[in-house]
PDB file of C-alpha atoms and ligand atoms in Angstrom:
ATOM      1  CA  UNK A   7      19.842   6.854 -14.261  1.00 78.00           C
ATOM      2  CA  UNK A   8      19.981   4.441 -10.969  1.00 85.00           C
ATOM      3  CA  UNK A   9      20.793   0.899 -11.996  1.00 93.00           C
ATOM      4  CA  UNK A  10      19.171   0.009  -8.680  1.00 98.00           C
ATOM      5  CA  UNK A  11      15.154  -0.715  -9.322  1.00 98.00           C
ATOM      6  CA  UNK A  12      13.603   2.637  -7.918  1.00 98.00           C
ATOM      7  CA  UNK A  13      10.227   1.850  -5.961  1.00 99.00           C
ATOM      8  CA  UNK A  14       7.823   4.334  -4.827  1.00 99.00           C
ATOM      9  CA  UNK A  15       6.310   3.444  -1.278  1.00 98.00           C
ATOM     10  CA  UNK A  16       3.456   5.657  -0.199  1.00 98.00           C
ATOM     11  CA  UNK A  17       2.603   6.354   3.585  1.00 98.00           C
ATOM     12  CA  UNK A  18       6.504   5.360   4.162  1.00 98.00           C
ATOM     13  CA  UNK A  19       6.591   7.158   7.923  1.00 97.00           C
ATOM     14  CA  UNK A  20       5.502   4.700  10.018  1.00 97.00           C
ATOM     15  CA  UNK A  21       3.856   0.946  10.737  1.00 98.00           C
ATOM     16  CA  UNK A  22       3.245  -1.129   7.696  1.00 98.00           C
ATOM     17  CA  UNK A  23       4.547   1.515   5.436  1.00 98.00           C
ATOM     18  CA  UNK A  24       7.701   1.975   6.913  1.00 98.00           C
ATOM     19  CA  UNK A  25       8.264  -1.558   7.208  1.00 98.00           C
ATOM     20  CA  UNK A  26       7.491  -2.106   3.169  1.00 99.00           C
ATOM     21  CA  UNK A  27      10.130   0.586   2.471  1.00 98.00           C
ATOM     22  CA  UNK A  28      12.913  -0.657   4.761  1.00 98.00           C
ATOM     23  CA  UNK A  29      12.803  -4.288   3.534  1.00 98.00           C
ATOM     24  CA  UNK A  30      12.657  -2.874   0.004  1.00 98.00           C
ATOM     25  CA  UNK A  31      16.111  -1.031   0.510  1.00 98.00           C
ATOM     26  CA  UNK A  32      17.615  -4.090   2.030  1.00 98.00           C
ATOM     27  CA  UNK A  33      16.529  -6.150  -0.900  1.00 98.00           C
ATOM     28  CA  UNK A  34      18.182  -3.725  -3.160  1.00 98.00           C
ATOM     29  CA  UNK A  35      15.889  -1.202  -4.565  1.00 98.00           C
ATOM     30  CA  UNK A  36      16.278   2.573  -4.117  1.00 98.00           C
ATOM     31  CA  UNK A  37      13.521   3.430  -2.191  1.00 98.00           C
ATOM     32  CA  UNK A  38      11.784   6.532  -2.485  1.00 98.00           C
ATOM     33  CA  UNK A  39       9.808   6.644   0.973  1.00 98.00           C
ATOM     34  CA  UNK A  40       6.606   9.064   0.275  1.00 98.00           C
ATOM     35  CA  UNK A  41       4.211  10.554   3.040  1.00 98.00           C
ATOM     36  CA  UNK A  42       2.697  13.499   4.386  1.00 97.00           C
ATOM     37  CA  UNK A  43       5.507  14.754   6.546  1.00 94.00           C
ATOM     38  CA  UNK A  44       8.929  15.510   6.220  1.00 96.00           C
ATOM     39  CA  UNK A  45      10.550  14.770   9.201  1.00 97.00           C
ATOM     40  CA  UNK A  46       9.542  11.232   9.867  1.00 97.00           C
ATOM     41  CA  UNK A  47      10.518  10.096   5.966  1.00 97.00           C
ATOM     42  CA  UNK A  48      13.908  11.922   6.514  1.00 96.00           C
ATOM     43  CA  UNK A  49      14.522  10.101   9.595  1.00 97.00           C
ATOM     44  CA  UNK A  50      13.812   6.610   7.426  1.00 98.00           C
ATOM     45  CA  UNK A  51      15.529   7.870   4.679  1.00 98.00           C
ATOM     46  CA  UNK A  52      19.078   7.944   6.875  1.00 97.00           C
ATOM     47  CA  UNK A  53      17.899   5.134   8.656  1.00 98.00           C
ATOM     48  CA  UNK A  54      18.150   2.885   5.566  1.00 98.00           C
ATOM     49  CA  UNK A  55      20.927   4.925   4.233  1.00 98.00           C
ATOM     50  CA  UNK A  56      23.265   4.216   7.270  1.00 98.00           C
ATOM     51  CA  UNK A  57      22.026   0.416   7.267  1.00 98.00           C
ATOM     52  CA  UNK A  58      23.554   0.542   3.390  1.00 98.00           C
ATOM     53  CA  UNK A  59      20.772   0.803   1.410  1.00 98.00           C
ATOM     54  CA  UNK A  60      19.506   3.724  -0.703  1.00 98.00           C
ATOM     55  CA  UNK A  61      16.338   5.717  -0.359  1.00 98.00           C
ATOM     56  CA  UNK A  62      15.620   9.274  -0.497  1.00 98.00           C
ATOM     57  CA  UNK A  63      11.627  11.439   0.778  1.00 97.00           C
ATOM     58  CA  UNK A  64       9.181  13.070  -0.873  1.00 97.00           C
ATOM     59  CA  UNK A  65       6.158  14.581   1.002  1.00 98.00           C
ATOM     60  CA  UNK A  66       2.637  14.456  -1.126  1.00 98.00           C
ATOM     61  CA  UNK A  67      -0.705  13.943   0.384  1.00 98.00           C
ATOM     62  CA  UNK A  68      -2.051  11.308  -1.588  1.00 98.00           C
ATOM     63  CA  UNK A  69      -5.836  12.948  -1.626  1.00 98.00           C
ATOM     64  CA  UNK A  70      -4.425  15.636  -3.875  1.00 98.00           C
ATOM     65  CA  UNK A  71      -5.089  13.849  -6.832  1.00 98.00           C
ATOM     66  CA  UNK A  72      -2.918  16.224  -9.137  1.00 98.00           C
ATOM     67  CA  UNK A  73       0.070  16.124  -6.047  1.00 98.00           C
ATOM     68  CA  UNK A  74       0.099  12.721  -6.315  1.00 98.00           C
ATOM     69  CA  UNK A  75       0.383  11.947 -10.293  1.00 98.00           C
ATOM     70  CA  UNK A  76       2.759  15.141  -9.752  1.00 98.00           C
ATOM     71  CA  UNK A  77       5.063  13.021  -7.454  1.00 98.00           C
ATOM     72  CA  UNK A  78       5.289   9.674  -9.533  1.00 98.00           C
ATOM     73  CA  UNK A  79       6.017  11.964 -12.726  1.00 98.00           C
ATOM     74  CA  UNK A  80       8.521  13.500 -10.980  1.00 98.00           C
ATOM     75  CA  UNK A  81      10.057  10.384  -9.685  1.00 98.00           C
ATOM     76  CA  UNK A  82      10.542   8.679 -12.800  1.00 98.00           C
ATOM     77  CA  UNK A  83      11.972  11.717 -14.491  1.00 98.00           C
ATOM     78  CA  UNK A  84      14.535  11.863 -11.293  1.00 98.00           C
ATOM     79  CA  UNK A  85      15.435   8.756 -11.461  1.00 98.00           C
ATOM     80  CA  UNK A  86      14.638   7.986 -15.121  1.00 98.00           C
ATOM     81  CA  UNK A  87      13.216   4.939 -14.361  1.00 98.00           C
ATOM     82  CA  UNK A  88      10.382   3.657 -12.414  1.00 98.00           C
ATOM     83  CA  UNK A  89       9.763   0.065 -11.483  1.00 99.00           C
ATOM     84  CA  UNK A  90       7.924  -0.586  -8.552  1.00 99.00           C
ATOM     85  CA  UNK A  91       4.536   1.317  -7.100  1.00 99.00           C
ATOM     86  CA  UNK A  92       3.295   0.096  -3.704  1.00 99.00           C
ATOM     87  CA  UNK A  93       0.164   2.013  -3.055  1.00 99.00           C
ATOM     88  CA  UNK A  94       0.073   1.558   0.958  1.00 98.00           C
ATOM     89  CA  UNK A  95      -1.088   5.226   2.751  1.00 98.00           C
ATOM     90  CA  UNK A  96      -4.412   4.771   4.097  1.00 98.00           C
ATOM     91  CA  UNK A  97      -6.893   6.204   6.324  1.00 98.00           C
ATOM     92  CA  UNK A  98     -10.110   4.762   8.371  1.00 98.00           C
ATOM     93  CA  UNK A  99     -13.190   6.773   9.499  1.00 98.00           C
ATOM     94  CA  UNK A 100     -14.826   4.385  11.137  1.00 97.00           C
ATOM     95  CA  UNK A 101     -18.847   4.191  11.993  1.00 98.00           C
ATOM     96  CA  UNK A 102     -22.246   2.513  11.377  1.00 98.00           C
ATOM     97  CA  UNK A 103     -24.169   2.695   8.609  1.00 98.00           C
ATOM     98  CA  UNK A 104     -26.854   4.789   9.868  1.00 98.00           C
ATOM     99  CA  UNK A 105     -24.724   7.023  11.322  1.00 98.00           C
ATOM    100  CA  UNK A 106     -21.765   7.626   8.686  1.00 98.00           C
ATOM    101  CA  UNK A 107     -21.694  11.028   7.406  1.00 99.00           C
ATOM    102  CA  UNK A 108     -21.304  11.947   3.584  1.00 98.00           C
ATOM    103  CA  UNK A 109     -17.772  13.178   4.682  1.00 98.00           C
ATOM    104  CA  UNK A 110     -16.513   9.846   5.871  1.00 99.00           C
ATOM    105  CA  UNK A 111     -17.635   8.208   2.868  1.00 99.00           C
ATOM    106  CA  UNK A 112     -15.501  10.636   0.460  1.00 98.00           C
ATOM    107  CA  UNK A 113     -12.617  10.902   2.429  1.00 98.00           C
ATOM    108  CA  UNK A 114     -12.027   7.018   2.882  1.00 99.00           C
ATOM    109  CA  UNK A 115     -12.810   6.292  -0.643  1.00 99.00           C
ATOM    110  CA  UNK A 116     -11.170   9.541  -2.241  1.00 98.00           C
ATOM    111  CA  UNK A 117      -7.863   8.918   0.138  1.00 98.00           C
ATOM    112  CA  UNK A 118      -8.187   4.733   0.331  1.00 98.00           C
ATOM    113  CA  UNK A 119      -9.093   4.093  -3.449  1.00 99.00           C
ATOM    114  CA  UNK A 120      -9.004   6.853  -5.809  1.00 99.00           C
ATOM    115  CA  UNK A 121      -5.772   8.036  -5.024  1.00 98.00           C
ATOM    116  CA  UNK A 122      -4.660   4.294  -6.354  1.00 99.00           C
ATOM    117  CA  UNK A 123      -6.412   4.675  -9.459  1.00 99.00           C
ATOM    118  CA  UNK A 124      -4.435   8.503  -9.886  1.00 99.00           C
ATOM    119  CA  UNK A 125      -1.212   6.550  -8.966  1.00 99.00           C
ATOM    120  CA  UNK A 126      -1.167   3.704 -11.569  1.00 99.00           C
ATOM    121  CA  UNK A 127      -2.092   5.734 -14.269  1.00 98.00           C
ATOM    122  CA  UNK A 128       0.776   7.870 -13.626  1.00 98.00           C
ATOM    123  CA  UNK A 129       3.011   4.939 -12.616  1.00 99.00           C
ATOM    124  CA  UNK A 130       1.469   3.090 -15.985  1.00 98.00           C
ATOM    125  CA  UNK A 131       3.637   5.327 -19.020  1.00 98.00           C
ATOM    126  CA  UNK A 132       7.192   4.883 -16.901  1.00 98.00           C
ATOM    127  CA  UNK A 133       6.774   1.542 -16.445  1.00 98.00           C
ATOM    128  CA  UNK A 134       6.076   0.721 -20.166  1.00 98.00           C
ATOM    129  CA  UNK A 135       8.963   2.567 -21.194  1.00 98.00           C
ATOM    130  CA  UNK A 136      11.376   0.637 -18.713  1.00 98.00           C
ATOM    131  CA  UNK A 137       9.298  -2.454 -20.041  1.00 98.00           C
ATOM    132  CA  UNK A 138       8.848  -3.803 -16.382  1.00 98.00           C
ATOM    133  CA  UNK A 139       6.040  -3.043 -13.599  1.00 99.00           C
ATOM    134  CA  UNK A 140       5.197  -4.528 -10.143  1.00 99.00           C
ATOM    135  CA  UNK A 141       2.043  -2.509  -8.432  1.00 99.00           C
ATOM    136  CA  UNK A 142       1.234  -4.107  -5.079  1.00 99.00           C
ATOM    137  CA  UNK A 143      -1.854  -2.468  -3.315  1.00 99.00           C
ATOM    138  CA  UNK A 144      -2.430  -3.106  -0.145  1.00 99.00           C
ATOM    139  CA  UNK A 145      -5.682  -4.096   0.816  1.00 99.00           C
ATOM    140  CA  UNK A 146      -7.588  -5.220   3.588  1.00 98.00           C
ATOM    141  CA  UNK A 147      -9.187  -8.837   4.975  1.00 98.00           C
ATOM    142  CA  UNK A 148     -12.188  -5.964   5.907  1.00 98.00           C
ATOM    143  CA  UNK A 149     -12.534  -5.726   1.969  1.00 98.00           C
ATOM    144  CA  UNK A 150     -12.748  -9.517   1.642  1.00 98.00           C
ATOM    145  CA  UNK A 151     -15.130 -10.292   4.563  1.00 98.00           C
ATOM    146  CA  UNK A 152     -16.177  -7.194   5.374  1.00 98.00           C
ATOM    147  CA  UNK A 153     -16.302  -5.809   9.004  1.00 96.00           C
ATOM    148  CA  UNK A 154     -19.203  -3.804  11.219  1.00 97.00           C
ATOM    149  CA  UNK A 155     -18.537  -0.446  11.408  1.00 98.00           C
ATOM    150  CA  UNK A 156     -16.316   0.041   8.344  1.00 98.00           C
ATOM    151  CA  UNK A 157     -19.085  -0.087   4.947  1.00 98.00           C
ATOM    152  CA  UNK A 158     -16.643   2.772   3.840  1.00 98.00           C
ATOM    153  CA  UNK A 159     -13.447   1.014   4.112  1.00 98.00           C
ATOM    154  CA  UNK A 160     -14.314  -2.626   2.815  1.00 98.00           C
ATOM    155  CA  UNK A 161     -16.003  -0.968   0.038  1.00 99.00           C
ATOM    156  CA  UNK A 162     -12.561   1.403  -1.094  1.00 99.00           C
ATOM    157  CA  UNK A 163     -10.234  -2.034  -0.176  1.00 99.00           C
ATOM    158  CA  UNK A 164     -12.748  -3.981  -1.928  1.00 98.00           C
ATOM    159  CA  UNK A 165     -12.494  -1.849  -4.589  1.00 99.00           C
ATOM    160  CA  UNK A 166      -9.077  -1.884  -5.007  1.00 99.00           C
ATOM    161  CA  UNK A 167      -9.104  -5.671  -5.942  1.00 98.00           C
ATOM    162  CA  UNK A 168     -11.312  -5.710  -9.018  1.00 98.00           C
ATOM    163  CA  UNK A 169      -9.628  -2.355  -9.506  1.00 99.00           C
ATOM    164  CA  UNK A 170      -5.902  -4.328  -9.473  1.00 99.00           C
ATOM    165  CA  UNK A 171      -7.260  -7.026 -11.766  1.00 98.00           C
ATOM    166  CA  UNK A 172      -8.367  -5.103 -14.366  1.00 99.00           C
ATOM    167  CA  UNK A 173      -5.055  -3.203 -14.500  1.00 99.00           C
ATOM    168  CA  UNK A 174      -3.086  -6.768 -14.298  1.00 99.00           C
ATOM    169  CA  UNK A 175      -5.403  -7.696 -17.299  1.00 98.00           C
ATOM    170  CA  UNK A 176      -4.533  -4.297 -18.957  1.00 98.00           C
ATOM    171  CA  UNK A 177      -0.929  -4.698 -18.719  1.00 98.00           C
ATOM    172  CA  UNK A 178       0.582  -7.521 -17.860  1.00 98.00           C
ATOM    173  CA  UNK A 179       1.533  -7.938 -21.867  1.00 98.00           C
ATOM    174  CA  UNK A 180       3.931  -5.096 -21.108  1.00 98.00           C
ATOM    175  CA  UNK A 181       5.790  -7.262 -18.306  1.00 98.00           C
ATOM    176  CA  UNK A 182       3.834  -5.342 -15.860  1.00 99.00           C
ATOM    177  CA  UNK A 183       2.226  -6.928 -12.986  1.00 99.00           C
ATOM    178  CA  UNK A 184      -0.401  -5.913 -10.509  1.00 99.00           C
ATOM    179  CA  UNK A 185      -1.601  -7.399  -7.060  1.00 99.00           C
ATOM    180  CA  UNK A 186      -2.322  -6.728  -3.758  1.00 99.00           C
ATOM    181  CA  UNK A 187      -1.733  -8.096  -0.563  1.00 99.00           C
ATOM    182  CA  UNK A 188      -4.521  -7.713   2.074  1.00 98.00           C
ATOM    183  CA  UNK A 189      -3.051  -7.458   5.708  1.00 98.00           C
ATOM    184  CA  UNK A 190      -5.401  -8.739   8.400  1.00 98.00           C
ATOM    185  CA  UNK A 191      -5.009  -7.140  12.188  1.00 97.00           C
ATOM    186  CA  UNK A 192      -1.441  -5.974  12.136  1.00 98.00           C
ATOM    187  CA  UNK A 193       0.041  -3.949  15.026  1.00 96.00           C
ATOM    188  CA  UNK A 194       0.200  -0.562  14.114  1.00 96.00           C
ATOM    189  CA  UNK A 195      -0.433   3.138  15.444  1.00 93.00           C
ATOM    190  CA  UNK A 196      -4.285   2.358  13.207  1.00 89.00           C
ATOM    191  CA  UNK A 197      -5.253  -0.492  15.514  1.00 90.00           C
ATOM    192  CA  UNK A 198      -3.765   0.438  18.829  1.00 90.00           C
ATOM    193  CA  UNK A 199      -6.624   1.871  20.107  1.00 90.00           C
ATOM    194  CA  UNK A 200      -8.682  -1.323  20.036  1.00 89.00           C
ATOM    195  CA  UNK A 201     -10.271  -2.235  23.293  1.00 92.00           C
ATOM    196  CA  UNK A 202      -8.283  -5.139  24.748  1.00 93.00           C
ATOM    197  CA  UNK A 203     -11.462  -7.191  24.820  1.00 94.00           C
ATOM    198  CA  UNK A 204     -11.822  -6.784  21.095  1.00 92.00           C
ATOM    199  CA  UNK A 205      -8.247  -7.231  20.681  1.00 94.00           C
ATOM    200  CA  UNK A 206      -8.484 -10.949  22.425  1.00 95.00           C
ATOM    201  CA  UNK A 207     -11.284 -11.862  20.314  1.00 94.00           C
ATOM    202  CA  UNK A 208      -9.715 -10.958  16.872  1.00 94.00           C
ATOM    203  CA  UNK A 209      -6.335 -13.405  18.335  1.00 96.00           C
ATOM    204  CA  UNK A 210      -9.391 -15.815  18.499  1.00 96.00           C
ATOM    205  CA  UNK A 211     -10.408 -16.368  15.479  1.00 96.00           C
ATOM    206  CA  UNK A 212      -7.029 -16.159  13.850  1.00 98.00           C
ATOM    207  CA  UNK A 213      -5.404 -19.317  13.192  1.00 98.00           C
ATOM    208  CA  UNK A 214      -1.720 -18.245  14.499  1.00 98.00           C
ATOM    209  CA  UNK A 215      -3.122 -16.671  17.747  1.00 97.00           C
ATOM    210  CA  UNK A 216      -1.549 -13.751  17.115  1.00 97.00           C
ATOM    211  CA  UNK A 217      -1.638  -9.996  15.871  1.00 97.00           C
ATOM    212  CA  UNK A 218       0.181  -9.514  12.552  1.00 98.00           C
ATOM    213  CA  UNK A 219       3.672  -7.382  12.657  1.00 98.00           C
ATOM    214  CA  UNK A 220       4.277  -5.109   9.964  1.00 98.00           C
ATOM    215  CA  UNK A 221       7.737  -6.944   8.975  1.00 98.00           C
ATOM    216  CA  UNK A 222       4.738  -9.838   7.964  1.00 98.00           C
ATOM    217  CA  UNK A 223       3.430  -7.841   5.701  1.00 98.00           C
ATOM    218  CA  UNK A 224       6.639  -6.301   4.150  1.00 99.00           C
ATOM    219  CA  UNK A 225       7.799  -9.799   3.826  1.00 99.00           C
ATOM    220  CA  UNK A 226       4.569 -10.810   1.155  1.00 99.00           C
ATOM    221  CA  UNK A 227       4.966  -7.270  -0.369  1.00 99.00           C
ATOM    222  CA  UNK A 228       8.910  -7.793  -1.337  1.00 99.00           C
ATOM    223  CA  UNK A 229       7.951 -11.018  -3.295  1.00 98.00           C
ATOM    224  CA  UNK A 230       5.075  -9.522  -5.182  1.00 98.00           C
ATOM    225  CA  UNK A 231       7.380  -6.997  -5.993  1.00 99.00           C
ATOM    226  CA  UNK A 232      10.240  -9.275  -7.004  1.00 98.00           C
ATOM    227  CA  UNK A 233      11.538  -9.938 -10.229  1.00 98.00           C
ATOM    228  CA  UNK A 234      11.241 -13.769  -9.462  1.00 98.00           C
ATOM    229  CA  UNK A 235       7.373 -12.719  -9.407  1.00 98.00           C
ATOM    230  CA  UNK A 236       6.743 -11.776 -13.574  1.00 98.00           C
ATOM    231  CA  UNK A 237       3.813 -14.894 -13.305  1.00 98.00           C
ATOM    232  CA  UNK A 238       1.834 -13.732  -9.991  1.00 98.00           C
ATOM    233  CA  UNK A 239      -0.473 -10.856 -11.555  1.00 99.00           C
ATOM    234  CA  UNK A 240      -4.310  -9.954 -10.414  1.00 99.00           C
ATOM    235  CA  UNK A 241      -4.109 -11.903  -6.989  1.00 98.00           C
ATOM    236  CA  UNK A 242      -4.991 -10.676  -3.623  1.00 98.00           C
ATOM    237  CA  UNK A 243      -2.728 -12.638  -1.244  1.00 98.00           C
ATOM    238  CA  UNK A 244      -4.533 -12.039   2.387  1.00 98.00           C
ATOM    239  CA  UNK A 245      -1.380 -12.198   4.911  1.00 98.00           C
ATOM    240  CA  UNK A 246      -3.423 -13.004   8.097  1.00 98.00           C
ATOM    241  CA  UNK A 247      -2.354 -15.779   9.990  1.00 98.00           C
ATOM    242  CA  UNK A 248      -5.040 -17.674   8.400  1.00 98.00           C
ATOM    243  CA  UNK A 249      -7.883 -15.939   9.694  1.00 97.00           C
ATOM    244  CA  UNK A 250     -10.341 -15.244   6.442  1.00 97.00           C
ATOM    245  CA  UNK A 251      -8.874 -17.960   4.284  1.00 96.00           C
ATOM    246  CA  UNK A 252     -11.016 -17.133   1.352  1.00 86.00           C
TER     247      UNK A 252
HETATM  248  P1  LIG B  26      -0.850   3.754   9.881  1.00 51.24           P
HETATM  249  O1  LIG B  26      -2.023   4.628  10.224  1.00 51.24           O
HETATM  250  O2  LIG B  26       0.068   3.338  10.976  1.00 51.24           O
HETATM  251  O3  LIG B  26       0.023   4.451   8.732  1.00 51.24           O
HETATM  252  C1  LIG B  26      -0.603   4.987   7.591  1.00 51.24           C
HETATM  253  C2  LIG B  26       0.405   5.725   6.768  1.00 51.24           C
HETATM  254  O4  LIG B  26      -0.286   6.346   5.670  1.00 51.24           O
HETATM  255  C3  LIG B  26       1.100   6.849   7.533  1.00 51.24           C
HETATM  256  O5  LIG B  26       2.423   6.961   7.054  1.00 51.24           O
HETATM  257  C4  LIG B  26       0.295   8.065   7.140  1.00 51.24           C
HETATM  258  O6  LIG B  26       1.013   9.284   7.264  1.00 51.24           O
HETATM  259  C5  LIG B  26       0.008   7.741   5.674  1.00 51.24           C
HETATM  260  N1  LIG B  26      -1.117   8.497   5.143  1.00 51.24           N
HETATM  261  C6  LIG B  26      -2.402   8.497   5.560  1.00 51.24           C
HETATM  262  N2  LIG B  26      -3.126   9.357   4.832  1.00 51.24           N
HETATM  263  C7  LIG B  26      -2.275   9.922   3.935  1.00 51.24           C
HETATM  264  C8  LIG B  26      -2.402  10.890   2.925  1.00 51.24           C
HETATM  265  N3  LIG B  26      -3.570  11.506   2.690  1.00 51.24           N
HETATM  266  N4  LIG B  26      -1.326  11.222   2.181  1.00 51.24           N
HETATM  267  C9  LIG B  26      -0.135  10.635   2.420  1.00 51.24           C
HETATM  268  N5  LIG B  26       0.061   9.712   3.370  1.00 51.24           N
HETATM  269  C10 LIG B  26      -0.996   9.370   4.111  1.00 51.24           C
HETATM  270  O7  LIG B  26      -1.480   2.519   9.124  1.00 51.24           O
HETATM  271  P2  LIG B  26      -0.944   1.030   8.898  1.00 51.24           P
HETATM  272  O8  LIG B  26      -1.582   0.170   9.904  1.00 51.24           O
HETATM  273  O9  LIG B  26       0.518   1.017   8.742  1.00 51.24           O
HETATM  274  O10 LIG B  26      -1.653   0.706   7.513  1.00 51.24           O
HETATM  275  C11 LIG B  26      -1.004   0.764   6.255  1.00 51.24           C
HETATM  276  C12 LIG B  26      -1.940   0.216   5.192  1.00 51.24           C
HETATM  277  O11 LIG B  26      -2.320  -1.109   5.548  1.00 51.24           O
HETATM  278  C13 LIG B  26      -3.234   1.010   5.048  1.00 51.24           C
HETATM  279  O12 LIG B  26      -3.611   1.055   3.682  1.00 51.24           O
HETATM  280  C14 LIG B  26      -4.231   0.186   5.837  1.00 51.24           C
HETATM  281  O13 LIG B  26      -5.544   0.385   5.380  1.00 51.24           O
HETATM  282  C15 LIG B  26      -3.728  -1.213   5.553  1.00 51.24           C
HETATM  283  N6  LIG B  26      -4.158  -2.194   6.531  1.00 51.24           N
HETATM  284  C16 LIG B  26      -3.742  -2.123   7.834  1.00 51.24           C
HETATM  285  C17 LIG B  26      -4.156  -3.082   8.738  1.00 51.24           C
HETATM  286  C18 LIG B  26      -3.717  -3.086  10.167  1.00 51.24           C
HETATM  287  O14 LIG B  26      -4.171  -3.964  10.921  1.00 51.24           O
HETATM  288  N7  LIG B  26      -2.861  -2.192  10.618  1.00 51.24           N
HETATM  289  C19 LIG B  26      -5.082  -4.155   8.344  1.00 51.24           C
HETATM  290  C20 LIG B  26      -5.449  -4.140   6.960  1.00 51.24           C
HETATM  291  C21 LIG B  26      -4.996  -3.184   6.098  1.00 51.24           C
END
């Protein structure tokens, strides 16, 4: 067993993902950096490793419900211990209302939110034994204000905040804590195809001016996941440069 505290970081391979999983390391966790393909995580994996730190990979599509309570089984037997879940892959089909198909629906809330629900409960039993827990979900501003276009994604980030509080009411007796932290626009391979106009009105009405980096995000995610953060449980902290405020 790894005196290090062994996190589990899921769509590790690139943007905010692979930001959360190399700040992780160089705070001092074993990282294990999950995903769909091999060869990105293994290039992370010696990334961190030749920076000092310790992580290893693990490919699992998180839509495979049974793949993915599979991998966080296997994890804490590995390991034999498992202290910190951050529920990050995610996936936007994007369209109006009227024209979203059945398909979109499922696969953003199957991929965005169910697989969340599948991961805590499996993350729940390893973390009681060890007698400590810190889930961080990340979320979405789009589930807190909503956006045009995205009824399927607001709803499964959305979703993932009452979801988070009732599991921070559930457990936080057994020093477990659950939160999430709900990016705004943060540049990423997801919103690099936005149309420069849109691009200069988002900087707009953001207080900062500015796009979010994914090392912003990582940042918030390390403290929720901190020991120093055993009192912080249920919150959704919305790391935006101020632009929902709510
Ligand atoms: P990204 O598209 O750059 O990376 C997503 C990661 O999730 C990739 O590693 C991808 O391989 C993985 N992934 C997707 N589906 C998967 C599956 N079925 N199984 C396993 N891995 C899977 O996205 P980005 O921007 O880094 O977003 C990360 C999280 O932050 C997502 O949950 C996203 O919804 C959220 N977010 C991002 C914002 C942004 O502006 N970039 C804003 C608000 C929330």
């Amino acid at each position: 067993m790894t005196d290090k505290r062994v996190a589990i970081v899921t769509g590790a391979s690139r943007g905010i993902g692979r930001a959360i999983a190399t700040r992780l390391a160089s705070d001092g966790r074993h990282v294990v950096c999950v995903s769909r393909s091999q060869g990105p995580l293994d290039e992370l994996a010696n990334e961190i490793e030749s920076a000092g730190g310790s992580a290893s990979s693990q490919t699992c599509d998180i839509s495979d419900f049974d793949a993915v309570a599979a991998m966080i089984e296997g994890v804490a037997k590995d390991h034999g211990r498992l202290d910190i879940l951050v529920n990050n892959a995610g996936i936007t089909r994007d369209n109006l209302i009227l024209r979203m198909s059945d398909e979109e629906w499922d696969e953003v809330i199957n991929t965005n939110l169910k697989s969340v629900f599948v991961a805590c409960r499996a993350a729940a039993r390893p973390m009681m034994r060890g007698k400590f827990g810190r889930i961080c979900n990340i979320a979405s501003t789009s589930g807190l204000v909503g956006n045009a276009g995205q009824s399927n994604y607001a709803a499964a980030k959305s979703g993932l905040t009452g979801f988070t509080k009732s599991v921070a009411r559930e457990l936080g007796k057994k020093n477990i804590t659950a939160n999430c932290v709900a990016p705004g626009f943060v540049e990423t391979d997801m919103t690099k195809d936005l149309p420069a106009a849109v691009t200069e009105h988002i900087k707009g009405v953001i207080s900062t001016r500015n796009l979010g980096q994914p090392s912003d995000i990582a940042a918030a995610v390390a403290y929720v996941t901190s020991d120093d953060a055993g009192y912080l449980t249920g919150q959704t902290i919305a790391v935006d440069g101020g632009m929902t405020m709510c």
